[in-house]
PDB file of C-alpha atoms in Angstrom:
ATOM      1  CA  MET A 383     -27.117 -13.170-215.378  1.00  0.00           C
ATOM      2  CA  PHE A 384     -28.346 -16.707-215.523  1.00  0.00           C
ATOM      3  CA  PHE A 385     -28.213 -18.071-211.958  1.00  0.00           C
ATOM      4  CA  SER A 386     -28.836 -15.889-208.914  1.00  0.00           C
ATOM      5  CA  PHE A 387     -26.762 -14.231-206.352  1.00  0.00           C
ATOM      6  CA  LYS A 388     -28.504 -16.232-203.714  1.00  0.00           C
ATOM      7  CA  ASP A 389     -27.320 -19.343-205.544  1.00  0.00           C
ATOM      8  CA  CYS A 390     -23.611 -18.103-204.931  1.00  0.00           C
ATOM      9  CA  LEU A 391     -24.468 -17.662-201.176  1.00  0.00           C
ATOM     10  CA  ASP A 392     -25.907 -21.105-200.806  1.00  0.00           C
ATOM     11  CA  LEU A 393     -23.017 -22.802-202.558  1.00  0.00           C
ATOM     12  CA  ARG A 394     -20.711 -21.876-199.666  1.00  0.00           C
ATOM     13  CA  SER A 395     -23.231 -21.044-196.905  1.00  0.00           C
ATOM     14  CA  LYS A 396     -21.699 -17.579-197.069  1.00  0.00           C
ATOM     15  CA  ASN A 397     -23.411 -14.329-196.407  1.00  0.00           C
ATOM     16  CA  PHE A 398     -21.704 -11.954-198.765  1.00  0.00           C
ATOM     17  CA  LYS A 399     -22.588  -8.420-197.441  1.00  0.00           C
ATOM     18  CA  ASN A 400     -20.608  -5.840-199.741  1.00  0.00           C
ATOM     19  CA  VAL A 401     -20.708  -6.035-203.511  1.00  0.00           C
ATOM     20  CA  LEU A 402     -18.660  -4.454-206.080  1.00  0.00           C
ATOM     21  CA  HIS A 403     -20.764  -4.627-209.352  1.00  0.00           C
ATOM     22  CA  ILE A 404     -19.011  -3.812-212.640  1.00  0.00           C
ATOM     23  CA  GLY A 405     -21.289  -3.372-215.563  1.00  0.00           C
ATOM     24  CA  ALA A 406     -24.264  -2.090-213.605  1.00  0.00           C
ATOM     25  CA  HIS A 407     -26.569  -1.132-216.591  1.00  0.00           C
ATOM     26  CA  HIS A 408     -29.849  -0.210-214.911  1.00  0.00           C
ATOM     27  CA  GLY A 409     -29.098  -1.851-211.559  1.00  0.00           C
ATOM     28  CA  GLU A 410     -31.476  -4.770-212.116  1.00  0.00           C
ATOM     29  CA  GLU A 411     -29.883  -6.803-209.434  1.00  0.00           C
ATOM     30  CA  ILE A 412     -30.692  -4.418-206.510  1.00  0.00           C
ATOM     31  CA  GLU A 413     -33.785  -6.133-205.466  1.00  0.00           C
ATOM     32  CA  GLU A 414     -32.150  -9.445-205.065  1.00  0.00           C
ATOM     33  CA  TYR A 415     -29.161  -7.882-203.221  1.00  0.00           C
ATOM     34  CA  TYR A 416     -31.643  -6.141-200.852  1.00  0.00           C
ATOM     35  CA  SER A 417     -33.586  -9.303-200.350  1.00  0.00           C
ATOM     36  CA  VAL A 418     -30.662 -11.421-199.088  1.00  0.00           C
ATOM     37  CA  GLY A 419     -29.245  -8.666-196.730  1.00  0.00           C
ATOM     38  CA  VAL A 420     -26.545  -7.027-198.815  1.00  0.00           C
ATOM     39  CA  GLU A 421     -25.411  -3.989-196.937  1.00  0.00           C
ATOM     40  CA  SER A 422     -23.519  -2.000-199.574  1.00  0.00           C
ATOM     41  CA  VAL A 423     -23.190  -1.914-203.344  1.00  0.00           C
ATOM     42  CA  CYS A 424     -20.591   0.011-205.413  1.00  0.00           C
ATOM     43  CA  TRP A 425     -21.947   0.293-208.970  1.00  0.00           C
ATOM     44  CA  ILE A 426     -19.761   0.894-212.007  1.00  0.00           C
ATOM     45  CA  GLU A 427     -21.142   1.530-215.361  1.00  0.00           C
ATOM     46  CA  ALA A 428     -19.449   2.495-218.668  1.00  0.00           C
ATOM     47  CA  ASN A 429     -22.361   4.008-220.497  1.00  0.00           C
ATOM     48  CA  PRO A 430     -22.984   7.540-219.244  1.00  0.00           C
ATOM     49  CA  LYS A 431     -26.503   7.367-220.485  1.00  0.00           C
ATOM     50  CA  CYS A 432     -27.345   4.598-218.225  1.00  0.00           C
ATOM     51  CA  MET A 433     -26.418   6.448-215.095  1.00  0.00           C
ATOM     52  CA  PRO A 434     -29.596   8.459-214.425  1.00  0.00           C
ATOM     53  CA  ILE A 435     -31.709   5.358-214.846  1.00  0.00           C
ATOM     54  CA  LEU A 436     -29.297   3.280-212.671  1.00  0.00           C
ATOM     55  CA  ILE A 437     -29.452   5.885-209.829  1.00  0.00           C
ATOM     56  CA  GLU A 438     -33.268   6.147-210.108  1.00  0.00           C
ATOM     57  CA  ASN A 439     -33.953   2.349-210.081  1.00  0.00           C
ATOM     58  CA  THR A 440     -31.599   1.752-207.052  1.00  0.00           C
ATOM     59  CA  LYS A 441     -32.001   4.843-204.761  1.00  0.00           C
ATOM     60  CA  LYS A 442     -35.378   3.615-203.336  1.00  0.00           C
ATOM     61  CA  PHE A 443     -33.474   0.789-201.722  1.00  0.00           C
ATOM     62  CA  ASP A 444     -32.004   3.240-199.212  1.00  0.00           C
ATOM     63  CA  LYS A 445     -31.203   0.692-196.531  1.00  0.00           C
ATOM     64  CA  VAL A 446     -28.322  -0.496-198.811  1.00  0.00           C
ATOM     65  CA  LYS A 447     -25.383   2.032-198.951  1.00  0.00           C
ATOM     66  CA  GLN A 448     -24.757   2.664-202.622  1.00  0.00           C
ATOM     67  CA  THR A 449     -21.991   4.519-204.447  1.00  0.00           C
ATOM     68  CA  TYR A 450     -21.785   5.063-208.228  1.00  0.00           C
ATOM     69  CA  PHE A 451     -18.965   5.542-210.786  1.00  0.00           C
ATOM     70  CA  CYS A 452     -19.083   5.983-214.437  1.00  0.00           C
ATOM     71  CA  HIS A 453     -16.021   4.482-216.037  1.00  0.00           C
ATOM     72  CA  ALA A 454     -15.246   2.059-218.990  1.00  0.00           C
ATOM     73  CA  LEU A 455     -13.066  -0.389-217.150  1.00  0.00           C
ATOM     74  CA  SER A 456     -10.161  -2.186-218.802  1.00  0.00           C
ATOM     75  CA  ASP A 457      -6.602  -3.220-218.278  1.00  0.00           C
ATOM     76  CA  VAL A 458      -5.096   0.179-219.465  1.00  0.00           C
ATOM     77  CA  ASN A 459      -5.776   3.757-218.535  1.00  0.00           C
ATOM     78  CA  ASP A 460      -6.777   6.483-221.106  1.00  0.00           C
ATOM     79  CA  GLU A 461      -7.222   4.329-224.162  1.00  0.00           C
ATOM     80  CA  GLU A 462      -9.639   5.988-226.456  1.00  0.00           C
ATOM     81  CA  ILE A 463     -12.439   3.618-227.481  1.00  0.00           C
ATOM     82  CA  ALA A 464     -15.792   3.532-229.069  1.00  0.00           C
ATOM     83  CA  PHE A 465     -18.310   1.973-226.674  1.00  0.00           C
ATOM     84  CA  ASN A 466     -20.721  -0.172-228.647  1.00  0.00           C
ATOM     85  CA  VAL A 467     -24.301   0.442-227.607  1.00  0.00           C
ATOM     86  CA  THR A 468     -26.777  -2.273-228.763  1.00  0.00           C
ATOM     87  CA  ASN A 469     -30.505  -1.964-229.377  1.00  0.00           C
ATOM     88  CA  ASN A 470     -31.262  -4.263-226.392  1.00  0.00           C
ATOM     89  CA  GLY A 471     -28.918  -2.322-224.143  1.00  0.00           C
ATOM     90  CA  GLN A 472     -27.573  -5.217-222.209  1.00  0.00           C
ATOM     91  CA  SER A 473     -25.327  -6.505-224.956  1.00  0.00           C
ATOM     92  CA  SER A 474     -23.450  -3.179-225.042  1.00  0.00           C
ATOM     93  CA  SER A 475     -19.607  -3.521-224.706  1.00  0.00           C
ATOM     94  CA  ILE A 476     -16.206  -1.847-225.118  1.00  0.00           C
ATOM     95  CA  LEU A 477     -15.674  -4.710-227.606  1.00  0.00           C
ATOM     96  CA  GLU A 478     -17.095  -5.259-231.172  1.00  0.00           C
ATOM     97  CA  LEU A 479     -19.704  -7.902-231.607  1.00  0.00           C
ATOM     98  CA  GLY A 480     -18.181 -11.259-232.764  1.00  0.00           C
ATOM     99  CA  THR A 481     -20.157 -14.475-233.172  1.00  0.00           C
ATOM    100  CA  HIS A 482     -22.977 -12.884-231.055  1.00  0.00           C
ATOM    101  CA  LEU A 483     -24.224 -11.560-234.491  1.00  0.00           C
ATOM    102  CA  THR A 484     -24.533 -15.264-235.657  1.00  0.00           C
ATOM    103  CA  TYR A 485     -26.507 -16.327-232.558  1.00  0.00           C
ATOM    104  CA  CYS A 486     -28.640 -13.133-232.199  1.00  0.00           C
ATOM    105  CA  PRO A 487     -28.746 -11.346-235.420  1.00  0.00           C
ATOM    106  CA  ASN A 488     -31.530  -9.226-234.245  1.00  0.00           C
ATOM    107  CA  ILE A 489     -29.097  -7.511-231.725  1.00  0.00           C
ATOM    108  CA  GLN A 490     -27.117  -4.680-233.473  1.00  0.00           C
ATOM    109  CA  VAL A 491     -24.874  -1.828-232.605  1.00  0.00           C
ATOM    110  CA  ILE A 492     -26.951   1.396-232.827  1.00  0.00           C
ATOM    111  CA  GLU A 493     -24.544   3.973-231.330  1.00  0.00           C
ATOM    112  CA  LYS A 494     -20.972   4.321-230.575  1.00  0.00           C
ATOM    113  CA  ILE A 495     -19.888   6.491-227.678  1.00  0.00           C
ATOM    114  CA  LYS A 496     -16.350   7.797-227.459  1.00  0.00           C
ATOM    115  CA  LEU A 497     -14.817   6.957-223.980  1.00  0.00           C
ATOM    116  CA  LYS A 498     -11.452   6.567-222.323  1.00  0.00           C
ATOM    117  CA  THR A 499     -10.704   3.431-220.413  1.00  0.00           C
ATOM    118  CA  LYS A 500      -9.715   3.206-216.826  1.00  0.00           C
ATOM    119  CA  ARG A 501      -8.027   0.614-214.704  1.00  0.00           C
ATOM    120  CA  ILE A 502      -9.903  -0.019-211.508  1.00  0.00           C
ATOM    121  CA  ASP A 503      -6.768   0.125-209.391  1.00  0.00           C
ATOM    122  CA  SER A 504      -6.117   3.582-210.628  1.00  0.00           C
ATOM    123  CA  PHE A 505      -9.036   5.020-208.484  1.00  0.00           C
ATOM    124  CA  GLY A 506      -8.982   2.382-205.707  1.00  0.00           C
ATOM    125  CA  GLU A 507      -8.870   4.938-202.980  1.00  0.00           C
ATOM    126  CA  GLN A 508     -12.303   6.071-203.924  1.00  0.00           C
ATOM    127  CA  ILE A 509     -13.652   2.436-203.682  1.00  0.00           C
ATOM    128  CA  GLN A 510     -11.920   1.239-200.492  1.00  0.00           C
ATOM    129  CA  PHE A 511     -11.660  -2.535-201.640  1.00  0.00           C
ATOM    130  CA  LYS A 512     -11.124  -3.598-197.986  1.00  0.00           C
ATOM    131  CA  ASN A 513     -14.870  -3.153-197.626  1.00  0.00           C
ATOM    132  CA  PHE A 514     -15.961  -5.546-200.303  1.00  0.00           C
ATOM    133  CA  ASP A 515     -16.190  -9.365-200.291  1.00  0.00           C
ATOM    134  CA  PHE A 516     -18.071 -10.045-203.556  1.00  0.00           C
ATOM    135  CA  LEU A 517     -17.466  -8.944-207.177  1.00  0.00           C
ATOM    136  CA  THR A 518     -20.068  -9.149-209.941  1.00  0.00           C
ATOM    137  CA  ILE A 519     -18.792  -8.586-213.529  1.00  0.00           C
ATOM    138  CA  ASP A 520     -21.266  -8.086-216.366  1.00  0.00           C
ATOM    139  CA  VAL A 521     -19.152  -6.544-219.165  1.00  0.00           C
ATOM    140  CA  GLN A 522     -19.859  -8.533-222.300  1.00  0.00           C
ATOM    141  CA  GLY A 523     -16.589 -10.043-223.225  1.00  0.00           C
ATOM    142  CA  ALA A 524     -14.217  -7.624-221.522  1.00  0.00           C
ATOM    143  CA  GLU A 525     -13.971  -9.745-218.266  1.00  0.00           C
ATOM    144  CA  LEU A 526     -10.308 -10.602-218.415  1.00  0.00           C
ATOM    145  CA  LYS A 527      -9.440  -6.991-219.288  1.00  0.00           C
ATOM    146  CA  VAL A 528     -11.459  -5.757-216.212  1.00  0.00           C
ATOM    147  CA  LEU A 529      -9.791  -8.377-213.957  1.00  0.00           C
ATOM    148  CA  LYS A 530      -6.236  -7.466-215.124  1.00  0.00           C
ATOM    149  CA  GLY A 531      -7.020  -3.931-214.269  1.00  0.00           C
ATOM    150  CA  PHE A 532      -7.219  -4.854-210.561  1.00  0.00           C
ATOM    151  CA  GLY A 533      -3.576  -5.447-210.565  1.00  0.00           C
ATOM    152  CA  ASP A 534      -2.467  -6.546-207.120  1.00  0.00           C
ATOM    153  CA  ILE A 535      -5.875  -5.875-205.449  1.00  0.00           C
ATOM    154  CA  PHE A 536      -6.699  -9.529-205.213  1.00  0.00           C
ATOM    155  CA  LYS A 537      -3.268 -10.242-203.493  1.00  0.00           C
ATOM    156  CA  ASN A 538      -3.685  -7.247-201.124  1.00  0.00           C
ATOM    157  CA  PHE A 539      -7.343  -7.723-200.212  1.00  0.00           C
ATOM    158  CA  ALA A 540      -8.086 -11.367-199.247  1.00  0.00           C
ATOM    159  CA  ASN A 541     -11.540 -10.212-198.133  1.00  0.00           C
ATOM    160  CA  ILE A 542     -12.708 -10.542-201.786  1.00  0.00           C
ATOM    161  CA  LYS A 543     -13.860 -14.078-201.701  1.00  0.00           C
ATOM    162  CA  GLY A 544     -16.450 -14.461-204.516  1.00  0.00           C
ATOM    163  CA  ILE A 545     -16.607 -13.556-208.172  1.00  0.00           C
ATOM    164  CA  TYR A 546     -19.774 -13.884-210.314  1.00  0.00           C
ATOM    165  CA  THR A 547     -19.020 -13.296-213.953  1.00  0.00           C
ATOM    166  CA  GLU A 548     -20.198 -13.832-217.548  1.00  0.00           C
ATOM    167  CA  ILE A 549     -18.113 -16.376-219.478  1.00  0.00           C
ATOM    168  CA  ASN A 550     -17.628 -17.119-223.096  1.00  0.00           C
ATOM    169  CA  PHE A 551     -16.680 -20.347-224.902  1.00  0.00           C
ATOM    170  CA  GLU A 552     -15.749 -18.537-228.255  1.00  0.00           C
ATOM    171  CA  GLN A 553     -15.201 -15.097-229.569  1.00  0.00           C
ATOM    172  CA  VAL A 554     -18.764 -13.794-229.009  1.00  0.00           C
ATOM    173  CA  TYR A 555     -17.129 -10.400-228.818  1.00  0.00           C
ATOM    174  CA  ILE A 556     -14.014  -9.628-230.821  1.00  0.00           C
ATOM    175  CA  GLY A 557     -11.187 -10.051-228.401  1.00  0.00           C
ATOM    176  CA  ALA A 558     -13.181 -11.705-225.687  1.00  0.00           C
ATOM    177  CA  ALA A 559     -11.421 -13.986-223.197  1.00  0.00           C
ATOM    178  CA  ILE A 560     -12.468 -17.634-223.271  1.00  0.00           C
ATOM    179  CA  VAL A 561     -13.534 -19.236-219.991  1.00  0.00           C
ATOM    180  CA  ASN A 562     -10.296 -21.223-219.630  1.00  0.00           C
ATOM    181  CA  GLU A 563      -8.354 -17.990-219.809  1.00  0.00           C
ATOM    182  CA  LEU A 564     -10.294 -16.668-216.891  1.00  0.00           C
ATOM    183  CA  ASP A 565      -9.803 -19.915-215.039  1.00  0.00           C
ATOM    184  CA  GLU A 566      -6.066 -19.652-215.439  1.00  0.00           C
ATOM    185  CA  TYR A 567      -5.836 -15.895-214.615  1.00  0.00           C
ATOM    186  CA  LEU A 568      -7.927 -16.194-211.456  1.00  0.00           C
ATOM    187  CA  SER A 569      -6.223 -19.402-210.261  1.00  0.00           C
ATOM    188  CA  LYS A 570      -3.163 -17.185-209.561  1.00  0.00           C
ATOM    189  CA  PHE A 571      -5.134 -15.658-206.798  1.00  0.00           C
ATOM    190  CA  ASN A 572      -6.523 -18.958-205.591  1.00  0.00           C
ATOM    191  CA  PHE A 573      -9.883 -18.551-207.167  1.00  0.00           C
ATOM    192  CA  LYS A 574     -11.568 -21.659-208.430  1.00  0.00           C
ATOM    193  CA  ARG A 575     -14.624 -21.971-210.590  1.00  0.00           C
ATOM    194  CA  ILE A 576     -17.258 -23.914-208.595  1.00  0.00           C
ATOM    195  CA  LYS A 577     -20.380 -23.372-210.548  1.00  0.00           C
ATOM    196  CA  SER A 578     -21.025 -22.521-214.180  1.00  0.00           C
ATOM    197  CA  PHE A 579     -24.015 -22.412-216.588  1.00  0.00           C
ATOM    198  CA  LYS A 580     -23.848 -22.539-220.440  1.00  0.00           C
ATOM    199  CA  PHE A 581     -26.782 -22.116-222.881  1.00  0.00           C
ATOM    200  CA  ASP A 582     -27.209 -25.262-224.982  1.00  0.00           C
ATOM    201  CA  ALA A 583     -27.864 -23.150-228.172  1.00  0.00           C
ATOM    202  CA  ALA A 584     -25.242 -20.360-227.553  1.00  0.00           C
ATOM    203  CA  PRO A 585     -21.519 -20.265-226.440  1.00  0.00           C
ATOM    204  CA  TRP A 586     -21.896 -18.080-223.354  1.00  0.00           C
ATOM    205  CA  GLY A 587     -23.050 -18.338-219.797  1.00  0.00           C
ATOM    206  CA  ASP A 588     -22.036 -17.439-216.197  1.00  0.00           C
ATOM    207  CA  ALA A 589     -19.636 -18.657-213.627  1.00  0.00           C
ATOM    208  CA  PHE A 590     -19.093 -18.445-209.896  1.00  0.00           C
ATOM    209  CA  TYR A 591     -15.444 -18.357-208.599  1.00  0.00           C
ATOM    210  CA  TYR A 592     -14.603 -18.705-204.975  1.00  0.00           C
ATOM    211  CA  ARG A 593     -11.348 -18.781-202.867  1.00  0.00           C
ATOM    212  CA  GLU A 594     -11.178 -20.653-199.651  1.00  0.00           C
ATOM    213  CA  GLN A 595      -7.971 -19.447-198.040  1.00  0.00           C
ATOM    214  CA  ASN A 596      -8.354 -17.352-194.774  1.00  0.00           C
ATOM    215  CA  ASP A 597     -12.021 -18.501-194.505  1.00  0.00           C
TER     216      ASP A 597
END
């Protein structure tokens, strides 16, 4: 991610305390979450091979309440997919590499893991969405699929105020949503993109969405 969680807090003078983090990888963000006073994090990661490292890296921050789920999130349940594991780890995705290969030819898929997808609203009782006020999405092109898998959660839980997500400006991954599609979809739930970053030399970056109502 290309700007910090703290930057999101500063933009709205908002102390987000409970984070739902989708695309956890190895939990690289835990130190920052801890440093700004986050009280709980729910980590969701698709790659089962990442889970032991994720837990090992984050468990020492024991003042933060943490829960862990291993699911390949999407907009449908039980779709059989090949999860694409790349040689750098962090570019791994449920989607195939698209123009990513042009901009980063050294990053290649080295393994495919058979998984079944899951909508996040299909196991919502385990997550307790009422407890979370911030959502981080780091899923390499599958952002809109993940968001659609929330169903009516954004309508039913107004406590979710902020979303920090990767964005794409072209088909970096095959089937990836472009940033304007995210803008349009999230606007249905009164989220507005208030900060974004794009690399000069590559068509991807990050964005922070926020909704003001009931503040």
